[in-house]
């Protein structure tokens, strides 16, 4: 599983310039979509109901491409 650190993850990202951060995030977003292309379904790890912006984009991509989407926790109504 690839991931992109969030604000507060200074120990991971403190020495990296903004351009590299942007390119890394774009690369990971693209990599996740290529993995979705290869998958039969995706499983969203939505602990305490949280789904971030990138994950929402990946869910939308999976649904658009006809993939089944399952969640760790039920979605709030």
mmCIF file of N, CA, C and O in Angstrom:
data_model
loop_
_atom_site.group_PDB
_atom_site.id
_atom_site.type_symbol
_atom_site.label_atom_id
_atom_site.label_comp_id
_atom_site.label_asym_id
_atom_site.label_seq_id
_atom_site.Cartn_x
_atom_site.Cartn_y
_atom_site.Cartn_z
ATOM 1 N N UNK A 1 0.847 -1.161 0.000
ATOM 2 C CA UNK A 1 0.000 0.000 0.000
ATOM 3 C C UNK A 1 0.900 1.233 0.000
ATOM 4 O O UNK A 1 1.783 1.364 0.827
ATOM 5 N N UNK A 2 0.694 2.133 -0.932
ATOM 6 C CA UNK A 2 1.413 3.392 -0.944
ATOM 7 C C UNK A 2 0.634 4.422 -0.151
ATOM 8 O O UNK A 2 -0.576 4.344 -0.044
ATOM 9 N N UNK A 3 1.337 5.384 0.419
ATOM 10 C CA UNK A 3 0.634 6.422 1.162
ATOM 11 C C UNK A 3 1.378 7.728 1.060
ATOM 12 O O UNK A 3 2.547 7.779 0.721
ATOM 13 N N UNK A 4 0.665 8.787 1.344
ATOM 14 C CA UNK A 4 1.243 10.120 1.349
ATOM 15 C C UNK A 4 1.027 10.682 2.732
ATOM 16 O O UNK A 4 -0.083 10.665 3.243
ATOM 17 N N UNK A 5 2.091 11.147 3.360
ATOM 18 C CA UNK A 5 1.998 11.680 4.715
ATOM 19 C C UNK A 5 1.100 12.890 4.802
ATOM 20 O O UNK A 5 0.904 13.615 3.841
ATOM 21 N N UNK A 6 0.556 13.095 5.972
ATOM 22 C CA UNK A 6 -0.316 14.230 6.218
ATOM 23 C C UNK A 6 0.435 15.294 6.997
ATOM 24 O O UNK A 6 1.524 15.065 7.508
ATOM 25 N N UNK A 7 -0.171 16.463 7.108
ATOM 26 C CA UNK A 7 0.417 17.531 7.908
ATOM 27 C C UNK A 7 0.716 16.973 9.298
ATOM 28 O O UNK A 7 -0.087 16.242 9.861
ATOM 29 N N UNK A 8 1.858 17.305 9.827
ATOM 30 C CA UNK A 8 2.253 16.785 11.129
ATOM 31 C C UNK A 8 3.189 15.603 11.035
ATOM 32 O O UNK A 8 3.729 15.163 12.036
ATOM 33 N N UNK A 9 3.396 15.085 9.839
ATOM 34 C CA UNK A 9 4.320 13.964 9.652
ATOM 35 C C UNK A 9 5.723 14.492 9.333
ATOM 36 O O UNK A 9 6.392 14.027 8.430
ATOM 37 N N UNK A 10 6.178 15.454 10.114
ATOM 38 C CA UNK A 10 7.431 16.147 9.828
ATOM 39 C C UNK A 10 8.618 15.204 9.752
ATOM 40 O O UNK A 10 9.535 15.416 8.953
ATOM 41 N N UNK A 11 8.629 14.164 10.574
ATOM 42 C CA UNK A 11 9.775 13.251 10.556
ATOM 43 C C UNK A 11 9.953 12.581 9.207
ATOM 44 O O UNK A 11 11.046 12.173 8.851
ATOM 45 N N UNK A 12 8.898 12.500 8.415
ATOM 46 C CA UNK A 12 8.975 11.875 7.094
ATOM 47 C C UNK A 12 9.289 12.911 6.018
ATOM 48 O O UNK A 12 10.079 12.665 5.119
ATOM 49 N N UNK A 13 8.690 14.086 6.106
ATOM 50 C CA UNK A 13 8.705 15.035 5.005
ATOM 51 C C UNK A 13 9.504 16.318 5.261
ATOM 52 O O UNK A 13 9.591 17.164 4.378
ATOM 53 N N UNK A 14 10.122 16.483 6.415
ATOM 54 C CA UNK A 14 10.712 17.770 6.791
ATOM 55 C C UNK A 14 11.827 18.265 5.869
ATOM 56 O O UNK A 14 12.011 19.453 5.698
ATOM 57 N N UNK A 15 12.559 17.386 5.244
ATOM 58 C CA UNK A 15 13.702 17.799 4.416
ATOM 59 C C UNK A 15 13.380 17.831 2.918
ATOM 60 O O UNK A 15 14.256 18.058 2.103
ATOM 61 N N UNK A 16 12.115 17.617 2.561
ATOM 62 C CA UNK A 16 11.747 17.503 1.143
ATOM 63 C C UNK A 16 11.110 18.813 0.675
ATOM 64 O O UNK A 16 10.221 19.352 1.326
ATOM 65 N N UNK A 17 11.565 19.300 -0.506
ATOM 66 C CA UNK A 17 11.031 20.555 -1.034
ATOM 67 C C UNK A 17 9.615 20.366 -1.580
ATOM 68 O O UNK A 17 9.176 19.250 -1.867
ATOM 69 N N UNK A 18 8.902 21.469 -1.725
ATOM 70 C CA UNK A 18 7.492 21.454 -2.146
ATOM 71 C C UNK A 18 7.300 20.796 -3.511
ATOM 72 O O UNK A 18 6.343 20.053 -3.719
ATOM 73 N N UNK A 19 8.195 21.049 -4.445
ATOM 74 C CA UNK A 19 8.076 20.442 -5.777
ATOM 75 C C UNK A 19 8.167 18.924 -5.718
ATOM 76 O O UNK A 19 7.404 18.224 -6.391
ATOM 77 N N UNK A 20 9.073 18.413 -4.910
ATOM 78 C CA UNK A 20 9.213 16.964 -4.750
ATOM 79 C C UNK A 20 7.983 16.380 -4.066
ATOM 80 O O UNK A 20 7.507 15.312 -4.445
ATOM 81 N N UNK A 21 7.449 17.096 -3.080
ATOM 82 C CA UNK A 21 6.223 16.634 -2.408
ATOM 83 C C UNK A 21 5.067 16.520 -3.399
ATOM 84 O O UNK A 21 4.339 15.524 -3.415
ATOM 85 N N UNK A 22 4.916 17.533 -4.236
ATOM 86 C CA UNK A 22 3.837 17.532 -5.231
ATOM 87 C C UNK A 22 4.002 16.376 -6.204
ATOM 88 O O UNK A 22 3.041 15.652 -6.494
ATOM 89 N N UNK A 23 5.214 16.178 -6.714
ATOM 90 C CA UNK A 23 5.469 15.077 -7.653
ATOM 91 C C UNK A 23 5.245 13.718 -7.000
ATOM 92 O O UNK A 23 4.726 12.789 -7.625
ATOM 93 N N UNK A 24 5.632 13.589 -5.738
ATOM 94 C CA UNK A 24 5.434 12.327 -5.018
ATOM 95 C C UNK A 24 3.955 12.031 -4.866
ATOM 96 O O UNK A 24 3.500 10.910 -5.111
ATOM 97 N N UNK A 25 3.170 13.027 -4.476
ATOM 98 C CA UNK A 25 1.726 12.826 -4.319
ATOM 99 C C UNK A 25 1.092 12.450 -5.654
ATOM 100 O O UNK A 25 0.267 11.532 -5.726
ATOM 101 N N UNK A 26 1.461 13.142 -6.728
ATOM 102 C CA UNK A 26 0.917 12.823 -8.053
ATOM 103 C C UNK A 26 1.274 11.394 -8.459
ATOM 104 O O UNK A 26 0.444 10.669 -9.021
ATOM 105 N N UNK A 27 2.518 10.979 -8.197
ATOM 106 C CA UNK A 27 2.962 9.627 -8.534
ATOM 107 C C UNK A 27 2.150 8.586 -7.762
ATOM 108 O O UNK A 27 1.708 7.586 -8.323
ATOM 109 N N UNK A 28 1.948 8.834 -6.464
ATOM 110 C CA UNK A 28 1.180 7.882 -5.656
ATOM 111 C C UNK A 28 -0.278 7.825 -6.092
ATOM 112 O O UNK A 28 -0.870 6.737 -6.157
ATOM 113 N N UNK A 29 -0.876 8.971 -6.412
ATOM 114 C CA UNK A 29 -2.258 8.986 -6.899
ATOM 115 C C UNK A 29 -2.379 8.164 -8.179
ATOM 116 O O UNK A 29 -3.301 7.356 -8.336
ATOM 117 N N UNK A 30 -1.438 8.341 -9.100
ATOM 118 C CA UNK A 30 -1.459 7.584 -10.352
ATOM 119 C C UNK A 30 -1.228 6.093 -10.092
ATOM 120 O O UNK A 30 -1.918 5.239 -10.664
ATOM 121 N N UNK A 31 -0.288 5.773 -9.204
ATOM 122 C CA UNK A 31 -0.008 4.377 -8.888
ATOM 123 C C UNK A 31 -1.255 3.691 -8.307
ATOM 124 O O UNK A 31 -1.577 2.561 -8.674
ATOM 125 N N UNK A 32 -1.957 4.381 -7.424
ATOM 126 C CA UNK A 32 -3.167 3.793 -6.842
ATOM 127 C C UNK A 32 -4.219 3.522 -7.918
ATOM 128 O O UNK A 32 -4.888 2.488 -7.888
ATOM 129 N N UNK A 33 -4.352 4.430 -8.871
ATOM 130 C CA UNK A 33 -5.332 4.211 -9.948
ATOM 131 C C UNK A 33 -4.921 3.043 -10.840
ATOM 132 O O UNK A 33 -5.769 2.263 -11.283
ATOM 133 N N UNK A 34 -3.629 2.874 -11.091
ATOM 134 C CA UNK A 34 -3.179 1.716 -11.882
ATOM 135 C C UNK A 34 -3.452 0.420 -11.123
ATOM 136 O O UNK A 34 -3.815 -0.596 -11.715
ATOM 137 N N UNK A 35 -3.286 0.432 -9.791
ATOM 138 C CA UNK A 35 -3.603 -0.752 -8.985
ATOM 139 C C UNK A 35 -5.096 -1.034 -9.022
ATOM 140 O O UNK A 35 -5.508 -2.202 -9.069
ATOM 141 N N UNK A 36 -5.915 0.010 -9.014
ATOM 142 C CA UNK A 36 -7.369 -0.178 -9.130
ATOM 143 C C UNK A 36 -7.692 -0.830 -10.469
ATOM 144 O O UNK A 36 -8.538 -1.718 -10.543
ATOM 145 N N UNK A 37 -7.003 -0.419 -11.535
ATOM 146 C CA UNK A 37 -7.214 -1.025 -12.855
ATOM 147 C C UNK A 37 -6.983 -2.530 -12.816
ATOM 148 O O UNK A 37 -7.666 -3.291 -13.499
ATOM 149 N N UNK A 38 -6.032 -2.979 -12.009
ATOM 150 C CA UNK A 38 -5.685 -4.397 -11.926
ATOM 151 C C UNK A 38 -6.587 -5.189 -10.972
ATOM 152 O O UNK A 38 -6.607 -6.411 -11.015
ATOM 153 N N UNK A 39 -7.323 -4.484 -10.126
ATOM 154 C CA UNK A 39 -8.098 -5.138 -9.057
ATOM 155 C C UNK A 39 -9.507 -5.501 -9.507
ATOM 156 O O UNK A 39 -10.063 -4.905 -10.420
ATOM 157 N N UNK A 40 -10.078 -6.477 -8.809
ATOM 158 C CA UNK A 40 -11.489 -6.812 -8.993
ATOM 159 C C UNK A 40 -12.367 -5.918 -8.131
ATOM 160 O O UNK A 40 -13.512 -5.642 -8.465
ATOM 161 N N UNK A 41 -11.832 -5.492 -6.987
ATOM 162 C CA UNK A 41 -12.551 -4.614 -6.078
ATOM 163 C C UNK A 41 -11.526 -3.867 -5.230
ATOM 164 O O UNK A 41 -10.350 -4.213 -5.232
ATOM 165 N N UNK A 42 -12.002 -2.824 -4.530
ATOM 166 C CA UNK A 42 -11.120 -2.124 -3.602
ATOM 167 C C UNK A 42 -11.716 -2.193 -2.202
ATOM 168 O O UNK A 42 -12.925 -2.320 -2.029
ATOM 169 N N UNK A 43 -10.840 -2.115 -1.206
ATOM 170 C CA UNK A 43 -11.235 -2.139 0.192
ATOM 171 C C UNK A 43 -10.737 -0.847 0.830
ATOM 172 O O UNK A 43 -9.532 -0.584 0.845
ATOM 173 N N UNK A 44 -11.674 -0.042 1.312
ATOM 174 C CA UNK A 44 -11.350 1.265 1.879
ATOM 175 C C UNK A 44 -11.199 1.120 3.395
ATOM 176 O O UNK A 44 -12.112 0.656 4.075
ATOM 177 N N UNK A 45 -10.051 1.517 3.904
ATOM 178 C CA UNK A 45 -9.781 1.467 5.341
ATOM 179 C C UNK A 45 -10.201 2.832 5.905
ATOM 180 O O UNK A 45 -9.412 3.760 5.999
ATOM 181 N N UNK A 46 -11.478 2.925 6.262
ATOM 182 C CA UNK A 46 -12.063 4.183 6.732
ATOM 183 C C UNK A 46 -12.257 4.156 8.249
ATOM 184 O O UNK A 46 -13.378 4.179 8.752
ATOM 185 N N UNK A 47 -11.149 4.160 8.963
ATOM 186 C CA UNK A 47 -11.168 4.100 10.421
ATOM 187 C C UNK A 47 -11.919 5.315 10.974
ATOM 188 O O UNK A 47 -11.654 6.450 10.572
ATOM 189 N N UNK A 48 -12.857 5.062 11.870
ATOM 190 C CA UNK A 48 -13.711 6.108 12.465
ATOM 191 C C UNK A 48 -14.464 6.897 11.394
ATOM 192 O O UNK A 48 -14.805 8.063 11.596
ATOM 193 N N UNK A 49 -14.689 6.279 10.236
ATOM 194 C CA UNK A 49 -15.441 6.908 9.161
ATOM 195 C C UNK A 49 -14.653 7.877 8.299
ATOM 196 O O UNK A 49 -15.188 8.449 7.354
ATOM 197 N N UNK A 50 -13.359 8.071 8.614
ATOM 198 C CA UNK A 50 -12.573 9.058 7.872
ATOM 199 C C UNK A 50 -12.206 8.557 6.483
ATOM 200 O O UNK A 50 -11.698 7.438 6.322
ATOM 201 N N UNK A 51 -12.460 9.398 5.477
ATOM 202 C CA UNK A 51 -12.023 9.148 4.106
ATOM 203 C C UNK A 51 -11.450 10.468 3.594
ATOM 204 O O UNK A 51 -12.163 11.466 3.493
ATOM 205 N N UNK A 52 -10.162 10.480 3.279
ATOM 206 C CA UNK A 52 -9.497 11.699 2.814
ATOM 207 C C UNK A 52 -9.790 12.005 1.355
ATOM 208 O O UNK A 52 -10.395 11.211 0.622
ATOM 209 N N UNK A 53 -9.338 13.163 0.937
ATOM 210 C CA UNK A 53 -9.598 13.657 -0.411
ATOM 211 C C UNK A 53 -9.056 12.722 -1.491
ATOM 212 O O UNK A 53 -9.758 12.407 -2.461
ATOM 213 N N UNK A 54 -7.825 12.251 -1.350
ATOM 214 C CA UNK A 54 -7.251 11.347 -2.353
ATOM 215 C C UNK A 54 -8.017 10.035 -2.410
ATOM 216 O O UNK A 54 -8.282 9.505 -3.495
ATOM 217 N N UNK A 55 -8.383 9.523 -1.242
ATOM 218 C CA UNK A 55 -9.136 8.266 -1.201
ATOM 219 C C UNK A 55 -10.499 8.442 -1.842
ATOM 220 O O UNK A 55 -10.969 7.563 -2.576
ATOM 221 N N UNK A 56 -11.144 9.576 -1.615
ATOM 222 C CA UNK A 56 -12.435 9.846 -2.279
ATOM 223 C C UNK A 56 -12.271 9.811 -3.798
ATOM 224 O O UNK A 56 -13.119 9.271 -4.513
ATOM 225 N N UNK A 57 -11.175 10.389 -4.279
ATOM 226 C CA UNK A 57 -10.901 10.378 -5.709
ATOM 227 C C UNK A 57 -10.710 8.946 -6.215
ATOM 228 O O UNK A 57 -11.199 8.588 -7.295
ATOM 229 N N UNK A 58 -10.016 8.133 -5.444
ATOM 230 C CA UNK A 58 -9.782 6.740 -5.834
ATOM 231 C C UNK A 58 -11.083 5.938 -5.814
ATOM 232 O O UNK A 58 -11.309 5.090 -6.678
ATOM 233 N N UNK A 59 -11.952 6.197 -4.843
ATOM 234 C CA UNK A 59 -13.256 5.526 -4.786
ATOM 235 C C UNK A 59 -14.072 5.892 -6.026
ATOM 236 O O UNK A 59 -14.661 5.022 -6.675
ATOM 237 N N UNK A 60 -14.093 7.181 -6.365
ATOM 238 C CA UNK A 60 -14.831 7.625 -7.551
ATOM 239 C C UNK A 60 -14.284 6.964 -8.809
ATOM 240 O O UNK A 60 -15.045 6.523 -9.679
ATOM 241 N N UNK A 61 -12.951 6.861 -8.907
ATOM 242 C CA UNK A 61 -12.325 6.211 -10.060
ATOM 243 C C UNK A 61 -12.726 4.741 -10.126
ATOM 244 O O UNK A 61 -13.085 4.229 -11.192
ATOM 245 N N UNK A 62 -12.675 4.066 -8.982
ATOM 246 C CA UNK A 62 -13.039 2.643 -8.944
ATOM 247 C C UNK A 62 -14.496 2.451 -9.377
ATOM 248 O O UNK A 62 -14.799 1.553 -10.168
ATOM 249 N N UNK A 63 -15.378 3.288 -8.870
ATOM 250 C CA UNK A 63 -16.795 3.164 -9.226
ATOM 251 C C UNK A 63 -17.012 3.439 -10.710
ATOM 252 O O UNK A 63 -17.775 2.735 -11.377
ATOM 253 N N UNK A 64 -16.312 4.452 -11.235
ATOM 254 C CA UNK A 64 -16.426 4.807 -12.652
ATOM 255 C C UNK A 64 -15.968 3.653 -13.541
ATOM 256 O O UNK A 64 -16.500 3.460 -14.640
ATOM 257 N N UNK A 65 -14.991 2.884 -13.061
ATOM 258 C CA UNK A 65 -14.466 1.780 -13.864
ATOM 259 C C UNK A 65 -15.157 0.450 -13.540
ATOM 260 O O UNK A 65 -14.699 -0.605 -13.976
ATOM 261 N N UNK A 66 -16.251 0.510 -12.763
ATOM 262 C CA UNK A 66 -17.058 -0.680 -12.504
ATOM 263 C C UNK A 66 -16.529 -1.612 -11.428
ATOM 264 O O UNK A 66 -16.935 -2.773 -11.363
ATOM 265 N N UNK A 67 -15.646 -1.128 -10.581
ATOM 266 C CA UNK A 67 -15.085 -1.967 -9.514
ATOM 267 C C UNK A 67 -16.009 -1.954 -8.291
ATOM 268 O O UNK A 67 -16.616 -0.939 -7.978
ATOM 269 N N UNK A 68 -16.082 -3.067 -7.600
ATOM 270 C CA UNK A 68 -16.802 -3.135 -6.336
ATOM 271 C C UNK A 68 -15.983 -2.388 -5.282
ATOM 272 O O UNK A 68 -14.754 -2.477 -5.268
ATOM 273 N N UNK A 69 -16.674 -1.652 -4.410
ATOM 274 C CA UNK A 69 -16.010 -0.907 -3.341
ATOM 275 C C UNK A 69 -16.564 -1.395 -2.009
ATOM 276 O O UNK A 69 -17.775 -1.374 -1.785
ATOM 277 N N UNK A 70 -15.672 -1.885 -1.148
ATOM 278 C CA UNK A 70 -16.065 -2.312 0.201
ATOM 279 C C UNK A 70 -15.359 -1.411 1.207
ATOM 280 O O UNK A 70 -14.318 -0.844 0.918
ATOM 281 N N UNK A 71 -15.946 -1.312 2.404
ATOM 282 C CA UNK A 71 -15.421 -0.423 3.443
ATOM 283 C C UNK A 71 -15.200 -1.176 4.742
ATOM 284 O O UNK A 71 -15.968 -2.080 5.077
ATOM 285 N N UNK A 72 -14.169 -0.775 5.479
ATOM 286 C CA UNK A 72 -13.908 -1.336 6.796
ATOM 287 C C UNK A 72 -15.079 -1.055 7.733
ATOM 288 O O UNK A 72 -15.565 -1.938 8.426
ATOM 289 N N UNK A 73 -15.534 0.208 7.740
ATOM 290 C CA UNK A 73 -16.645 0.629 8.591
ATOM 291 C C UNK A 73 -17.788 1.121 7.714
ATOM 292 O O UNK A 73 -17.555 1.687 6.644
ATOM 293 N N UNK A 74 -19.033 0.924 8.164
ATOM 294 C CA UNK A 74 -20.174 1.398 7.374
ATOM 295 C C UNK A 74 -20.085 2.899 7.139
ATOM 296 O O UNK A 74 -19.591 3.651 7.993
ATOM 297 N N UNK A 75 -20.577 3.332 5.991
ATOM 298 C CA UNK A 75 -20.601 4.755 5.688
ATOM 299 C C UNK A 75 -21.711 5.434 6.464
ATOM 300 O O UNK A 75 -22.787 4.859 6.661
ATOM 301 N N UNK A 76 -21.457 6.668 6.892
ATOM 302 C CA UNK A 76 -22.491 7.458 7.573
ATOM 303 C C UNK A 76 -23.566 7.802 6.551
ATOM 304 O O UNK A 76 -23.272 8.105 5.406
ATOM 305 N N UNK A 77 -24.783 7.769 6.974
ATOM 306 C CA UNK A 77 -25.915 8.062 6.066
ATOM 307 C C UNK A 77 -26.035 9.533 5.806
ATOM 308 O O UNK A 77 -25.843 10.377 6.515
#
